[in-house]
């Protein structure tokens, strides 16, 4: 039995890792954003990308322990370039008690990147999967689909956060933002979380939000996160001419036969 460093996977696709016993929930990790080592006998899922016919586990990823090693090869350089195009929003759900520090129960990730669309992008997005309907969970929602990792274009204005809460009590939503290439101007000055039940708004860039439920419940449309005004852009580092010439509408959908109007081209506003 061996450990395996996902840095040596020949894919950038998210990986769904089964969590500890009873192995009914899954945690998503990314070779682009995360350092992670697969443990022996730990079940996992990888969705093959659209352009891939197989996924290769390179032998140098095998190791006898769970210590990380430094890698400097073409895969690492490619992923470094992809990180320059990404703003990563890690959202955490914690149980709030007065007796002890908040305990993280679940998390989800929203990634803003020019290579994403508003639709489900196979090999980029990670679906939310749980075999236990009673487990506390956190996910984002777009067009009714649930995501563990949700890659979205810079034109995205809002995204829903959904959660299943296994018991009554107080819970806290908080966020961490990671960016390795985008300038500060590419990050919104505020990230407003709206609670549709109370009407309150909280800026998750500076504050966390605590709410209370009186019984176990599933909340699919209560929380909405405003990512931008819908026209913000992250500059695409070393984008190919073919990519930069593509047209998208203001909802981030690719347009092949545009009529007159406003579009996004080269990650900026374009008028035809």
PDB file of N, CA and C in Angstrom, residues 2 6 24 53 56 59 89 96 110 112 118 128 149 161 212 215 241 261:
ATOM      1  N   UNK A   2       0.485   2.251  -0.789  1.00  0.00           N
ATOM      2  CA  UNK A   2       1.283   3.468  -0.884  1.00  0.00           C
ATOM      3  C   UNK A   2       0.378   4.689  -0.812  1.00  0.00           C
ATOM      4  N   UNK A   6      -1.201  14.020  -5.404  1.00  0.00           N
ATOM      5  CA  UNK A   6      -2.000  14.369  -6.593  1.00  0.00           C
ATOM      6  C   UNK A   6      -1.266  15.338  -7.513  1.00  0.00           C
ATOM      7  N   UNK A  24     -19.721   8.102   3.514  1.00  0.00           N
ATOM      8  CA  UNK A  24     -20.926   8.439   2.766  1.00  0.00           C
ATOM      9  C   UNK A  24     -20.910   9.867   2.235  1.00  0.00           C
ATOM     10  N   UNK A  53      -8.760  10.968 -22.855  1.00  0.00           N
ATOM     11  CA  UNK A  53      -9.219   9.594 -23.032  1.00  0.00           C
ATOM     12  C   UNK A  53      -8.855   8.732 -21.834  1.00  0.00           C
ATOM     13  N   UNK A  56      -3.540   9.492 -16.164  1.00  0.00           N
ATOM     14  CA  UNK A  56      -2.297   8.790 -15.828  1.00  0.00           C
ATOM     15  C   UNK A  56      -1.846   9.144 -14.411  1.00  0.00           C
ATOM     16  N   UNK A  59       4.461   7.407 -11.839  1.00  0.00           N
ATOM     17  CA  UNK A  59       5.095   6.620 -10.768  1.00  0.00           C
ATOM     18  C   UNK A  59       5.745   7.474  -9.684  1.00  0.00           C
ATOM     19  N   UNK A  89     -12.786  31.334  -3.979  1.00  0.00           N
ATOM     20  CA  UNK A  89     -13.566  31.673  -2.790  1.00  0.00           C
ATOM     21  C   UNK A  89     -13.889  30.381  -2.041  1.00  0.00           C
ATOM     22  N   UNK A  96     -21.850  26.956  15.609  1.00  0.00           N
ATOM     23  CA  UNK A  96     -21.522  28.018  16.567  1.00  0.00           C
ATOM     24  C   UNK A  96     -22.055  27.646  17.949  1.00  0.00           C
ATOM     25  N   UNK A 110     -16.000  28.263  -4.759  1.00  0.00           N
ATOM     26  CA  UNK A 110     -16.409  28.960  -5.975  1.00  0.00           C
ATOM     27  C   UNK A 110     -15.149  29.532  -6.607  1.00  0.00           C
ATOM     28  N   UNK A 112     -13.639  31.801  -9.788  1.00  0.00           N
ATOM     29  CA  UNK A 112     -13.912  32.710 -10.892  1.00  0.00           C
ATOM     30  C   UNK A 112     -12.706  32.671 -11.833  1.00  0.00           C
ATOM     31  N   UNK A 118     -21.199  29.407 -17.445  1.00  0.00           N
ATOM     32  CA  UNK A 118     -22.266  29.332 -16.448  1.00  0.00           C
ATOM     33  C   UNK A 118     -22.846  27.922 -16.365  1.00  0.00           C
ATOM     34  N   UNK A 128     -21.631  18.116  -6.254  1.00  0.00           N
ATOM     35  CA  UNK A 128     -21.809  17.756  -4.850  1.00  0.00           C
ATOM     36  C   UNK A 128     -22.391  16.353  -4.794  1.00  0.00           C
ATOM     37  N   UNK A 149     -17.279  22.151  -6.115  1.00  0.00           N
ATOM     38  CA  UNK A 149     -16.467  23.189  -6.749  1.00  0.00           C
ATOM     39  C   UNK A 149     -17.272  23.740  -7.913  1.00  0.00           C
ATOM     40  N   UNK A 161     -26.008  29.762  -2.376  1.00  0.00           N
ATOM     41  CA  UNK A 161     -25.393  28.811  -1.464  1.00  0.00           C
ATOM     42  C   UNK A 161     -26.497  27.968  -0.847  1.00  0.00           C
ATOM     43  N   UNK A 212     -29.568  31.019  12.864  1.00  0.00           N
ATOM     44  CA  UNK A 212     -30.099  29.965  13.726  1.00  0.00           C
ATOM     45  C   UNK A 212     -31.260  29.265  13.043  1.00  0.00           C
ATOM     46  N   UNK A 215     -34.882  23.597  13.674  1.00  0.00           N
ATOM     47  CA  UNK A 215     -35.022  22.168  13.424  1.00  0.00           C
ATOM     48  C   UNK A 215     -34.152  21.795  12.231  1.00  0.00           C
ATOM     49  N   UNK A 241      -4.940  33.378 -28.886  1.00  0.00           N
ATOM     50  CA  UNK A 241      -5.789  34.249 -29.692  1.00  0.00           C
ATOM     51  C   UNK A 241      -7.167  33.669 -29.913  1.00  0.00           C
ATOM     52  N   UNK A 261     -25.321  44.229 -30.078  1.00  0.00           N
ATOM     53  CA  UNK A 261     -25.537  44.356 -28.644  1.00  0.00           C
ATOM     54  C   UNK A 261     -24.229  44.349 -27.881  1.00  0.00           C
TER      55      UNK A 261
END
